[in-house]
Amino acid sequence: MLIDFHTHVGQVWNNHEELTPEGMLRWMDAHGIEKAVLLPLESPEGASFYILTRDALALAKAHPDRFIPFCCVDPRMAINGGKAGIKTVIQRYLDQGAKGFGEVKVALPIEDPRMQVLYEICDELRLCVLFHLDGIRCTDRAGLPGLERMLRTYPHVNFIGHANGWWASISADMTDDQMNAYPKTPVVPGGAADRLLTQYPNMYADLSAGSGHNAIARDLAHGRQFLERHREKLFFATDYLMPGQEVLQFDLFANLDLAKDTWDLISHRNAQRVLNL
Ligand SMILES: [Zn+2]
């Protein structure tokens, strides 16, 4: 059983073909992926074209055994009624089947007051929040002090880390200028990502994209221990979003040959538990 916790059906970037629902299902079948989380992108800094919540919800309705829809709202949208208005929109998405909030890929600091309105609503609704942290989106400093304050302030939100800034923070020598980097040096133990996963029950991470792959592959000995240590907090994920995309996660996990209970958790059981599937 394999659940992919991070995918985008549609056209994310202008320089590739559209990933159709049929293309997505064919790719899932070819790789033994039973279910995939469909993440909308509804912020101008997130993609070349918007990937809409309503499309993710409709696709999941058509293929309930294959697609798990998330919802998102950009906090800068012209929604009437302030926080209560935004909550009404999110509640409507939940009523239509949304299982989580994200991908949050907004060019604001991760602890911007406008972002905190979203976290506050997700805290009340017990919704997880999947965020893209790099030098442009959901920004923070090395050591991730802003994210840590959010983990403390919104204890009922399961925050799911993703992208370069989050994953470069696996190493304690991470600096502010590595927020968009794929560092290749051996990991210095005690990085912020490692520490937050240990200290906060509401910190999770998805292993998708070049950044998630690199965090493990840059130092396989450390990566293996990291996967074991946080086996209840990590999700298998790819960030598949275009036809023919090279996905490095398949070979990585085949070669790692993790203990069966560790792989069971990362491949699907954590997703089932956190999303109440
Ligand atoms: Zn993504």
Tab-separated table of N, CA, C and O and ligand atoms in Angstrom, residues 6-8 12 39-41 46 103 105 130 132 162 206 208-209 239-241, ligand 1:
chain	number	residue	atom	x	y	z
A	6	HIS	N	1.821	14.168	-1.827
A	6	HIS	CA	2.024	15.506	-2.418
A	6	HIS	C	2.029	15.409	-3.940
A	6	HIS	O	3.042	15.022	-4.538
A	7	THR	N	0.910	15.742	-4.574
A	7	THR	CA	0.845	15.784	-6.041
A	7	THR	C	-0.014	16.966	-6.479
A	7	THR	O	-0.765	17.538	-5.687
A	8	HIS	N	0.135	17.314	-7.757
A	8	HIS	CA	-0.686	18.389	-8.354
A	8	HIS	C	-1.182	17.926	-9.712
A	8	HIS	O	-0.372	17.726	-10.625
A	12	VAL	N	0.921	23.169	-13.556
A	12	VAL	CA	1.533	24.034	-12.548
A	12	VAL	C	2.412	25.091	-13.218
A	12	VAL	O	2.295	26.285	-12.941
A	39	LEU	N	-3.106	18.495	-4.193
A	39	LEU	CA	-2.912	19.795	-3.547
A	39	LEU	C	-3.228	20.921	-4.523
A	39	LEU	O	-2.596	21.027	-5.577
A	40	PRO	N	-4.179	21.787	-4.188
A	40	PRO	CA	-4.372	22.994	-4.987
A	40	PRO	C	-3.240	23.993	-4.743
A	40	PRO	O	-2.526	23.911	-3.731
A	41	LEU	N	-3.073	24.919	-5.684
A	41	LEU	CA	-2.125	26.040	-5.541
A	41	LEU	C	-2.906	27.286	-5.934
A	41	LEU	O	-3.208	27.475	-7.102
A	46	GLY	N	2.798	30.638	-6.304
A	46	GLY	CA	2.862	29.182	-6.191
A	46	GLY	C	3.030	28.458	-7.500
A	46	GLY	O	3.513	27.319	-7.524
A	103	GLU	N	-1.619	23.237	-0.675
A	103	GLU	CA	-0.273	23.637	-0.300
A	103	GLU	C	-0.248	25.137	-0.055
A	103	GLU	O	-0.607	25.926	-0.944
A	105	LYS	N	1.637	28.160	-0.277
A	105	LYS	CA	2.831	28.579	-1.035
A	105	LYS	C	2.693	30.081	-1.314
A	105	LYS	O	2.574	30.517	-2.449
A	130	LEU	N	-0.183	21.939	5.182
A	130	LEU	CA	1.031	21.588	4.443
A	130	LEU	C	1.599	22.862	3.817
A	130	LEU	O	0.909	23.533	3.055
A	132	HIS	N	4.960	25.216	2.018
A	132	HIS	CA	6.161	25.245	1.170
A	132	HIS	C	7.067	26.351	1.707
A	132	HIS	O	6.777	27.537	1.537
A	162	HIS	N	7.688	21.107	3.946
A	162	HIS	CA	8.007	20.748	2.558
A	162	HIS	C	8.883	21.851	1.966
A	162	HIS	O	8.801	22.992	2.402
A	206	ASP	N	6.631	16.062	4.639
A	206	ASP	CA	6.502	15.180	3.474
A	206	ASP	C	7.849	15.106	2.755
A	206	ASP	O	8.598	16.078	2.707
A	208	SER	N	8.691	14.812	-0.317
A	208	SER	CA	8.559	14.993	-1.760
A	208	SER	C	9.632	15.886	-2.365
A	208	SER	O	10.387	16.566	-1.657
A	209	ALA	N	9.663	15.852	-3.686
A	209	ALA	CA	10.429	16.778	-4.522
A	209	ALA	C	11.939	16.565	-4.397
A	209	ALA	O	12.407	15.715	-3.634
A	239	ASP	N	5.598	15.025	-5.198
A	239	ASP	CA	5.399	16.304	-5.901
A	239	ASP	C	5.305	16.074	-7.410
A	239	ASP	O	5.715	16.931	-8.203
A	240	TYR	N	4.734	14.934	-7.811
A	240	TYR	CA	4.510	14.676	-9.243
A	240	TYR	C	3.525	15.704	-9.773
A	240	TYR	O	2.444	15.891	-9.210
A	241	LEU	N	3.885	16.385	-10.870
A	241	LEU	CA	3.023	17.449	-11.390
A	241	LEU	C	3.077	17.613	-12.899
A	241	LEU	O	2.376	18.464	-13.458
B	1	ZN	ZN	3.838	21.081	-4.413
